[in-house]
Amino acid sequence: MKQPPCGRRRPAVSAAHLATATSRLVLATGILNIWFQDADTVAEQRADLERSHPGRFLLGLGASHAALAQNYRRPYSTMVEYLDALDGAASPVPADSRVLAALGPKMLGLARDRAAGAHPYLVTPEYIEQARGVLGSVPLLAPEVTVVLDENRDSARATARGFLQYYLTLPNYAANLERLGFTEDDLVDGGSDRLVDALVVWGTEESMRNRLHQFLTAGADHLALQVITGDGRDTPPLPQWRRLAAITGLTN
């Protein structure tokens, strides 16, 4: 479940509703914001969900961004404290039942040592290769990958820029992209062509399959595909999801 990074929702409760409405779907939060949800409550909600729907929920946790959390401070240390609280809760959350929205090396190390793995956002195959080197071969690496179902270069990039423009103003993402070799010039006005094409999958069905495969060969175990339509609607893009499932061969 991809949610706005500043959301104050109760993602574990939302997941419970979706689990009840389905029979096999495995759900994950991407992400639960640690500044807005206290660990004891999250642990209790997760335990309720596990009792009702065992093995169908993965708790994704993230430290978000300073611009989106009033009490933001020392994100790494706060995440360590949050994981300690989950471990010590009345209904502890096992390390193998949680992942971290890690970007930098320190948080990736924490995802390796204190969680099942990492769920990074706004990354490239080159980043995945580097992250796999930090995580090692065993931990889960499940990046979000943005997709625009459009073969036209100009309109696909325009849709992508409309999506990227806000995220590129957030220092955590900007710093990670600069570590990957992008410059300040790449980050303005929704991103340069080079940056847009690196972060967003678009094009023919074959080119999109090839691009998604690059994330897997770089070391990703699972891709959380996010379809961007640019139409401004909040309703789930079911036709686009169905088309993407057919492109990737995930239909029955």
PDB file of C-alpha atoms in Angstrom:
ATOM      1  CA  MET A   1       0.000   0.000   0.000  1.00  0.00           C
ATOM      2  CA  LYS A   2       1.773   3.103  -1.185  1.00  0.00           C
ATOM      3  CA  GLN A   3       0.791   6.141   0.859  1.00  0.00           C
ATOM      4  CA  PRO A   4       1.824   9.786   0.877  1.00  0.00           C
ATOM      5  CA  PRO A   5       4.945  10.130   3.041  1.00  0.00           C
ATOM      6  CA  CYS A   6       3.247  12.503   5.467  1.00  0.00           C
ATOM      7  CA  GLY A   7       0.131  10.400   5.975  1.00  0.00           C
ATOM      8  CA  ARG A   8      -1.309  10.104   9.470  1.00  0.00           C
ATOM      9  CA  ARG A   9      -3.351   7.053   8.552  1.00  0.00           C
ATOM     10  CA  ARG A  10      -3.358   3.807  10.494  1.00  0.00           C
ATOM     11  CA  PRO A  11      -1.826   1.556   7.850  1.00  0.00           C
ATOM     12  CA  ALA A  12      -2.038  -1.681   9.836  1.00  0.00           C
ATOM     13  CA  VAL A  13      -5.768  -1.123  10.328  1.00  0.00           C
ATOM     14  CA  SER A  14      -6.181  -0.403   6.611  1.00  0.00           C
ATOM     15  CA  ALA A  15      -4.310  -3.616   5.853  1.00  0.00           C
ATOM     16  CA  ALA A  16      -6.692  -5.547   8.107  1.00  0.00           C
ATOM     17  CA  HIS A  17      -9.662  -4.329   6.066  1.00  0.00           C
ATOM     18  CA  LEU A  18      -7.969  -5.391   2.824  1.00  0.00           C
ATOM     19  CA  ALA A  19      -6.984  -8.761   4.262  1.00  0.00           C
ATOM     20  CA  THR A  20     -10.581  -9.398   5.319  1.00  0.00           C
ATOM     21  CA  ALA A  21     -11.815  -8.543   1.824  1.00  0.00           C
ATOM     22  CA  THR A  22      -9.376 -10.969   0.171  1.00  0.00           C
ATOM     23  CA  SER A  23      -8.235 -14.518   0.691  1.00  0.00           C
ATOM     24  CA  ARG A  24      -4.582 -14.715  -0.399  1.00  0.00           C
ATOM     25  CA  LEU A  25      -3.280 -11.186  -0.861  1.00  0.00           C
ATOM     26  CA  VAL A  26      -0.111 -10.462   1.111  1.00  0.00           C
ATOM     27  CA  LEU A  27      -0.026  -6.852   2.287  1.00  0.00           C
ATOM     28  CA  ALA A  28       2.764  -4.503   3.290  1.00  0.00           C
ATOM     29  CA  THR A  29       2.906  -0.928   4.492  1.00  0.00           C
ATOM     30  CA  GLY A  30       5.027   1.275   2.325  1.00  0.00           C
ATOM     31  CA  ILE A  31       5.502   2.988   4.625  1.00  0.00           C
ATOM     32  CA  LEU A  32       4.267   3.394   8.177  1.00  0.00           C
ATOM     33  CA  ASN A  33       5.653   6.740   9.373  1.00  0.00           C
ATOM     34  CA  ILE A  34       7.375   6.277  12.730  1.00  0.00           C
ATOM     35  CA  TRP A  35       6.763   9.905  13.740  1.00  0.00           C
ATOM     36  CA  PHE A  36       2.982   9.514  13.606  1.00  0.00           C
ATOM     37  CA  GLN A  37       2.431   5.976  14.943  1.00  0.00           C
ATOM     38  CA  ASP A  38       3.749   4.903  18.339  1.00  0.00           C
ATOM     39  CA  ALA A  39       5.440   1.522  18.465  1.00  0.00           C
ATOM     40  CA  ASP A  40       3.224  -0.073  21.126  1.00  0.00           C
ATOM     41  CA  THR A  41       0.050   0.671  19.155  1.00  0.00           C
ATOM     42  CA  VAL A  42       1.594  -0.554  15.920  1.00  0.00           C
ATOM     43  CA  ALA A  43       2.758  -3.764  17.577  1.00  0.00           C
ATOM     44  CA  GLU A  44      -0.737  -4.400  18.947  1.00  0.00           C
ATOM     45  CA  GLN A  45      -2.384  -3.740  15.577  1.00  0.00           C
ATOM     46  CA  ARG A  46       0.099  -5.965  13.826  1.00  0.00           C
ATOM     47  CA  ALA A  47      -0.514  -8.778  16.351  1.00  0.00           C
ATOM     48  CA  ASP A  48      -4.289  -8.533  15.801  1.00  0.00           C
ATOM     49  CA  LEU A  49      -3.766  -8.775  12.058  1.00  0.00           C
ATOM     50  CA  GLU A  50      -1.402 -11.718  12.386  1.00  0.00           C
ATOM     51  CA  ARG A  51      -3.915 -13.608  14.534  1.00  0.00           C
ATOM     52  CA  SER A  52      -6.709 -13.032  12.027  1.00  0.00           C
ATOM     53  CA  HIS A  53      -4.656 -13.455   8.848  1.00  0.00           C
ATOM     54  CA  PRO A  54      -1.398 -15.234   9.664  1.00  0.00           C
ATOM     55  CA  GLY A  55       1.515 -14.660   7.343  1.00  0.00           C
ATOM     56  CA  ARG A  56      -0.223 -12.026   5.218  1.00  0.00           C
ATOM     57  CA  PHE A  57       1.274  -8.782   6.513  1.00  0.00           C
ATOM     58  CA  LEU A  58       4.727  -7.205   6.346  1.00  0.00           C
ATOM     59  CA  LEU A  59       5.329  -4.067   8.403  1.00  0.00           C
ATOM     60  CA  GLY A  60       7.200  -1.446   6.383  1.00  0.00           C
ATOM     61  CA  LEU A  61       8.655   1.360   8.508  1.00  0.00           C
ATOM     62  CA  GLY A  62      10.177   4.670   7.504  1.00  0.00           C
ATOM     63  CA  ALA A  63      11.598   7.827   9.046  1.00  0.00           C
ATOM     64  CA  SER A  64      10.097  10.108   6.370  1.00  0.00           C
ATOM     65  CA  HIS A  65      11.491  13.635   5.946  1.00  0.00           C
ATOM     66  CA  ALA A  66      12.105  16.701   8.089  1.00  0.00           C
ATOM     67  CA  ALA A  67       9.639  18.781   6.069  1.00  0.00           C
ATOM     68  CA  LEU A  68       6.847  16.313   6.793  1.00  0.00           C
ATOM     69  CA  ALA A  69       7.241  15.593  10.500  1.00  0.00           C
ATOM     70  CA  GLN A  70       7.165  18.324  13.130  1.00  0.00           C
ATOM     71  CA  ASN A  71       9.243  16.361  15.643  1.00  0.00           C
ATOM     72  CA  TYR A  72      11.760  15.062  13.099  1.00  0.00           C
ATOM     73  CA  ARG A  73      15.203  14.576  14.624  1.00  0.00           C
ATOM     74  CA  ARG A  74      18.075  12.064  14.483  1.00  0.00           C
ATOM     75  CA  PRO A  75      16.224   9.698  12.114  1.00  0.00           C
ATOM     76  CA  TYR A  76      18.689   6.825  12.420  1.00  0.00           C
ATOM     77  CA  SER A  77      18.790   6.899  16.233  1.00  0.00           C
ATOM     78  CA  THR A  78      15.019   7.297  16.400  1.00  0.00           C
ATOM     79  CA  MET A  79      14.536   4.295  14.136  1.00  0.00           C
ATOM     80  CA  VAL A  80      16.823   2.253  16.395  1.00  0.00           C
ATOM     81  CA  GLU A  81      14.720   3.305  19.396  1.00  0.00           C
ATOM     82  CA  TYR A  82      11.528   2.457  17.510  1.00  0.00           C
ATOM     83  CA  LEU A  83      12.799  -1.034  16.684  1.00  0.00           C
ATOM     84  CA  ASP A  84      13.805  -1.478  20.327  1.00  0.00           C
ATOM     85  CA  ALA A  85      10.237  -0.555  21.318  1.00  0.00           C
ATOM     86  CA  LEU A  86       8.777  -3.038  18.822  1.00  0.00           C
ATOM     87  CA  ASP A  87      11.048  -5.729  20.271  1.00  0.00           C
ATOM     88  CA  GLY A  88       9.964  -4.896  23.806  1.00  0.00           C
ATOM     89  CA  ALA A  89       6.237  -4.463  23.163  1.00  0.00           C
ATOM     90  CA  ALA A  90       3.635  -6.672  24.832  1.00  0.00           C
ATOM     91  CA  SER A  91       3.173  -8.282  21.393  1.00  0.00           C
ATOM     92  CA  PRO A  92       6.648  -7.981  19.885  1.00  0.00           C
ATOM     93  CA  VAL A  93       7.102  -7.560  16.141  1.00  0.00           C
ATOM     94  CA  PRO A  94       9.675 -10.120  14.957  1.00  0.00           C
ATOM     95  CA  ALA A  95      12.548  -8.762  12.912  1.00  0.00           C
ATOM     96  CA  ASP A  96      11.599 -11.005   9.995  1.00  0.00           C
ATOM     97  CA  SER A  97       8.138  -9.402   9.902  1.00  0.00           C
ATOM     98  CA  ARG A  98       9.329  -5.854   9.245  1.00  0.00           C
ATOM     99  CA  VAL A  99      11.327  -3.977   6.599  1.00  0.00           C
ATOM    100  CA  LEU A 100      12.823  -0.499   6.566  1.00  0.00           C
ATOM    101  CA  ALA A 101      12.500   2.244   3.965  1.00  0.00           C
ATOM    102  CA  ALA A 102      16.271   2.568   3.871  1.00  0.00           C
ATOM    103  CA  LEU A 103      18.270   4.725   1.477  1.00  0.00           C
ATOM    104  CA  GLY A 104      21.659   5.587   2.989  1.00  0.00           C
ATOM    105  CA  PRO A 105      24.298   3.042   4.021  1.00  0.00           C
ATOM    106  CA  LYS A 106      23.628   3.349   7.768  1.00  0.00           C
ATOM    107  CA  MET A 107      19.899   2.704   7.428  1.00  0.00           C
ATOM    108  CA  LEU A 108      20.569  -0.137   5.004  1.00  0.00           C
ATOM    109  CA  GLY A 109      22.855  -1.665   7.625  1.00  0.00           C
ATOM    110  CA  LEU A 110      20.067  -1.351  10.165  1.00  0.00           C
ATOM    111  CA  ALA A 111      17.648  -3.012   7.744  1.00  0.00           C
ATOM    112  CA  ARG A 112      20.135  -5.857   7.391  1.00  0.00           C
ATOM    113  CA  ASP A 113      20.725  -6.282  11.128  1.00  0.00           C
ATOM    114  CA  ARG A 114      17.320  -5.483  12.659  1.00  0.00           C
ATOM    115  CA  ALA A 115      14.745  -6.284   9.963  1.00  0.00           C
ATOM    116  CA  ALA A 116      13.957  -8.640   7.103  1.00  0.00           C
ATOM    117  CA  GLY A 117      15.435  -6.170   4.637  1.00  0.00           C
ATOM    118  CA  ALA A 118      14.826  -2.888   2.845  1.00  0.00           C
ATOM    119  CA  HIS A 119      12.075  -1.192   0.840  1.00  0.00           C
ATOM    120  CA  PRO A 120      13.786   1.804  -0.806  1.00  0.00           C
ATOM    121  CA  TYR A 121      11.879   4.430  -2.799  1.00  0.00           C
ATOM    122  CA  LEU A 122      12.890   6.448  -5.860  1.00  0.00           C
ATOM    123  CA  VAL A 123      15.951   4.429  -6.811  1.00  0.00           C
ATOM    124  CA  THR A 124      17.707   3.021  -9.865  1.00  0.00           C
ATOM    125  CA  PRO A 125      19.159  -0.393 -10.769  1.00  0.00           C
ATOM    126  CA  GLU A 126      22.591   1.041 -10.004  1.00  0.00           C
ATOM    127  CA  TYR A 127      21.401   1.863  -6.494  1.00  0.00           C
ATOM    128  CA  ILE A 128      20.005  -1.663  -6.125  1.00  0.00           C
ATOM    129  CA  GLU A 129      23.418  -3.138  -6.900  1.00  0.00           C
ATOM    130  CA  GLN A 130      25.014  -0.935  -4.241  1.00  0.00           C
ATOM    131  CA  ALA A 131      22.295  -1.684  -1.686  1.00  0.00           C
ATOM    132  CA  ARG A 132      22.659  -5.420  -2.251  1.00  0.00           C
ATOM    133  CA  GLY A 133      26.323  -5.035  -1.467  1.00  0.00           C
ATOM    134  CA  VAL A 134      25.457  -3.508   1.918  1.00  0.00           C
ATOM    135  CA  LEU A 135      22.637  -5.905   2.735  1.00  0.00           C
ATOM    136  CA  GLY A 136      24.350  -9.094   1.679  1.00  0.00           C
ATOM    137  CA  SER A 137      22.688 -11.925  -0.191  1.00  0.00           C
ATOM    138  CA  VAL A 138      19.961 -12.963   2.272  1.00  0.00           C
ATOM    139  CA  PRO A 139      17.895  -9.887   3.328  1.00  0.00           C
ATOM    140  CA  LEU A 140      14.888  -8.847   1.279  1.00  0.00           C
ATOM    141  CA  LEU A 141      15.404  -5.967  -1.145  1.00  0.00           C
ATOM    142  CA  ALA A 142      12.031  -4.772  -2.442  1.00  0.00           C
ATOM    143  CA  PRO A 143      12.276  -1.350  -4.096  1.00  0.00           C
ATOM    144  CA  GLU A 144       9.386   0.773  -5.281  1.00  0.00           C
ATOM    145  CA  VAL A 145       9.559   1.262  -9.044  1.00  0.00           C
ATOM    146  CA  THR A 146       7.471   3.914 -10.771  1.00  0.00           C
ATOM    147  CA  VAL A 147       5.832   3.071 -14.093  1.00  0.00           C
ATOM    148  CA  VAL A 148       4.128   5.284 -16.678  1.00  0.00           C
ATOM    149  CA  LEU A 149       2.261   3.248 -19.284  1.00  0.00           C
ATOM    150  CA  ASP A 150       3.019   5.479 -22.234  1.00  0.00           C
ATOM    151  CA  GLU A 151       5.189   4.926 -25.315  1.00  0.00           C
ATOM    152  CA  ASN A 152       5.376   8.594 -26.241  1.00  0.00           C
ATOM    153  CA  ARG A 153       8.598  10.141 -24.989  1.00  0.00           C
ATOM    154  CA  ASP A 154       7.282  13.642 -24.419  1.00  0.00           C
ATOM    155  CA  SER A 155       4.005  12.772 -22.699  1.00  0.00           C
ATOM    156  CA  ALA A 156       5.564   9.966 -20.645  1.00  0.00           C
ATOM    157  CA  ARG A 157       8.271  12.282 -19.343  1.00  0.00           C
ATOM    158  CA  ALA A 158       5.732  15.022 -18.647  1.00  0.00           C
ATOM    159  CA  THR A 159       3.658  12.621 -16.530  1.00  0.00           C
ATOM    160  CA  ALA A 160       6.799  11.429 -14.759  1.00  0.00           C
ATOM    161  CA  ARG A 161       7.924  14.980 -13.993  1.00  0.00           C
ATOM    162  CA  GLY A 162       4.545  15.826 -12.521  1.00  0.00           C
ATOM    163  CA  PHE A 163       5.056  12.935 -10.121  1.00  0.00           C
ATOM    164  CA  LEU A 164       8.755  13.523  -9.370  1.00  0.00           C
ATOM    165  CA  GLN A 165       8.754  17.276  -8.885  1.00  0.00           C
ATOM    166  CA  TYR A 166       7.735  17.237  -5.226  1.00  0.00           C
ATOM    167  CA  TYR A 167       9.930  14.293  -4.233  1.00  0.00           C
ATOM    168  CA  LEU A 168      13.029  15.892  -5.732  1.00  0.00           C
ATOM    169  CA  THR A 169      12.688  18.797  -3.297  1.00  0.00           C
ATOM    170  CA  LEU A 170      13.085  16.469  -0.299  1.00  0.00           C
ATOM    171  CA  PRO A 171      16.713  16.413   0.939  1.00  0.00           C
ATOM    172  CA  ASN A 172      16.831  12.676   1.668  1.00  0.00           C
ATOM    173  CA  TYR A 173      15.976  11.742  -1.904  1.00  0.00           C
ATOM    174  CA  ALA A 174      18.137  14.503  -3.369  1.00  0.00           C
ATOM    175  CA  ALA A 175      21.149  13.368  -1.348  1.00  0.00           C
ATOM    176  CA  ASN A 176      20.693   9.753  -2.394  1.00  0.00           C
ATOM    177  CA  LEU A 177      20.431  10.708  -6.056  1.00  0.00           C
ATOM    178  CA  GLU A 178      23.551  12.838  -5.783  1.00  0.00           C
ATOM    179  CA  ARG A 179      25.364   9.846  -4.303  1.00  0.00           C
ATOM    180  CA  LEU A 180      24.385   8.027  -7.495  1.00  0.00           C
ATOM    181  CA  GLY A 181      26.071  10.683  -9.624  1.00  0.00           C
ATOM    182  CA  PHE A 182      23.221  13.041 -10.435  1.00  0.00           C
ATOM    183  CA  THR A 183      23.747  16.766  -9.993  1.00  0.00           C
ATOM    184  CA  GLU A 184      21.676  19.677  -8.745  1.00  0.00           C
ATOM    185  CA  ASP A 185      20.864  20.496 -12.367  1.00  0.00           C
ATOM    186  CA  ASP A 186      19.306  17.041 -12.760  1.00  0.00           C
ATOM    187  CA  LEU A 187      16.921  17.689  -9.861  1.00  0.00           C
ATOM    188  CA  VAL A 188      15.215  20.907 -10.969  1.00  0.00           C
ATOM    189  CA  ASP A 189      11.883  21.288 -12.808  1.00  0.00           C
ATOM    190  CA  GLY A 190      10.804  17.710 -12.180  1.00  0.00           C
ATOM    191  CA  GLY A 191      14.108  16.213 -13.264  1.00  0.00           C
ATOM    192  CA  SER A 192      16.342  16.123 -16.319  1.00  0.00           C
ATOM    193  CA  ASP A 193      15.641  13.641 -19.097  1.00  0.00           C
ATOM    194  CA  ARG A 194      18.505  11.541 -17.739  1.00  0.00           C
ATOM    195  CA  LEU A 195      17.039  11.469 -14.245  1.00  0.00           C
ATOM    196  CA  VAL A 196      13.460  10.881 -15.363  1.00  0.00           C
ATOM    197  CA  ASP A 197      14.490   7.945 -17.529  1.00  0.00           C
ATOM    198  CA  ALA A 198      16.555   6.500 -14.677  1.00  0.00           C
ATOM    199  CA  LEU A 199      13.751   6.685 -12.098  1.00  0.00           C
ATOM    200  CA  VAL A 200      10.598   6.023 -14.122  1.00  0.00           C
ATOM    201  CA  VAL A 201       9.901   3.048 -16.380  1.00  0.00           C
ATOM    202  CA  TRP A 202       8.046   3.963 -19.590  1.00  0.00           C
ATOM    203  CA  GLY A 203       8.058   3.011 -23.272  1.00  0.00           C
ATOM    204  CA  THR A 204       7.075  -0.033 -25.278  1.00  0.00           C
ATOM    205  CA  GLU A 205       6.027  -3.198 -23.519  1.00  0.00           C
ATOM    206  CA  GLU A 206       9.338  -4.845 -24.394  1.00  0.00           C
ATOM    207  CA  SER A 207      11.422  -1.888 -23.204  1.00  0.00           C
ATOM    208  CA  MET A 208       9.483  -1.739 -19.925  1.00  0.00           C
ATOM    209  CA  ARG A 209       9.975  -5.464 -19.325  1.00  0.00           C
ATOM    210  CA  ASN A 210      13.689  -5.067 -20.011  1.00  0.00           C
ATOM    211  CA  ARG A 211      13.969  -2.095 -17.672  1.00  0.00           C
ATOM    212  CA  LEU A 212      12.144  -3.878 -14.841  1.00  0.00           C
ATOM    213  CA  HIS A 213      14.384  -6.889 -15.375  1.00  0.00           C
ATOM    214  CA  GLN A 214      17.412  -4.654 -14.769  1.00  0.00           C
ATOM    215  CA  PHE A 215      16.231  -4.048 -11.193  1.00  0.00           C
ATOM    216  CA  LEU A 216      15.980  -7.801 -10.641  1.00  0.00           C
ATOM    217  CA  THR A 217      19.341  -8.652 -12.145  1.00  0.00           C
ATOM    218  CA  ALA A 218      20.902  -5.862 -10.048  1.00  0.00           C
ATOM    219  CA  GLY A 219      19.788  -7.675  -6.906  1.00  0.00           C
ATOM    220  CA  ALA A 220      16.149  -6.861  -6.145  1.00  0.00           C
ATOM    221  CA  ASP A 221      14.012  -9.734  -4.866  1.00  0.00           C
ATOM    222  CA  HIS A 222      10.649  -8.081  -5.437  1.00  0.00           C
ATOM    223  CA  LEU A 223       9.426  -4.931  -7.205  1.00  0.00           C
ATOM    224  CA  ALA A 224       6.652  -2.793  -5.723  1.00  0.00           C
ATOM    225  CA  LEU A 225       5.309  -1.311  -8.955  1.00  0.00           C
ATOM    226  CA  GLN A 226       3.597   2.066  -8.712  1.00  0.00           C
ATOM    227  CA  VAL A 227       1.614   3.121 -11.775  1.00  0.00           C
ATOM    228  CA  ILE A 228       1.403   6.881 -12.374  1.00  0.00           C
ATOM    229  CA  THR A 229      -1.332   8.106 -14.707  1.00  0.00           C
ATOM    230  CA  GLY A 230      -1.157  11.875 -14.298  1.00  0.00           C
ATOM    231  CA  ASP A 231      -4.957  12.189 -14.336  1.00  0.00           C
ATOM    232  CA  GLY A 232      -5.131  13.543 -10.784  1.00  0.00           C
ATOM    233  CA  ARG A 233      -7.714  11.025  -9.608  1.00  0.00           C
ATOM    234  CA  ASP A 234      -7.474   9.243  -6.267  1.00  0.00           C
ATOM    235  CA  THR A 235      -9.205   6.064  -7.448  1.00  0.00           C
ATOM    236  CA  PRO A 236      -6.983   3.020  -8.005  1.00  0.00           C
ATOM    237  CA  PRO A 237      -5.876   2.749 -11.672  1.00  0.00           C
ATOM    238  CA  LEU A 238      -7.344  -0.714 -12.160  1.00  0.00           C
ATOM    239  CA  PRO A 239      -7.126  -0.788 -15.994  1.00  0.00           C
ATOM    240  CA  GLN A 240      -3.467   0.236 -15.834  1.00  0.00           C
ATOM    241  CA  TRP A 241      -2.761  -2.355 -13.142  1.00  0.00           C
ATOM    242  CA  ARG A 242      -4.318  -5.048 -15.317  1.00  0.00           C
ATOM    243  CA  ARG A 243      -2.288  -3.974 -18.329  1.00  0.00           C
ATOM    244  CA  LEU A 244       0.920  -3.901 -16.287  1.00  0.00           C
ATOM    245  CA  ALA A 245       0.146  -7.379 -14.952  1.00  0.00           C
ATOM    246  CA  ALA A 246      -0.175  -8.617 -18.509  1.00  0.00           C
ATOM    247  CA  ILE A 247       3.064  -6.897 -19.569  1.00  0.00           C
ATOM    248  CA  THR A 248       5.001  -8.439 -16.698  1.00  0.00           C
ATOM    249  CA  GLY A 249       3.379 -11.850 -17.124  1.00  0.00           C
ATOM    250  CA  LEU A 250       1.723 -11.831 -13.712  1.00  0.00           C
ATOM    251  CA  THR A 251      -1.777 -12.654 -14.947  1.00  0.00           C
ATOM    252  CA  ASN A 252      -3.134 -16.142 -14.348  1.00  0.00           C
TER     253      ASN A 252
END
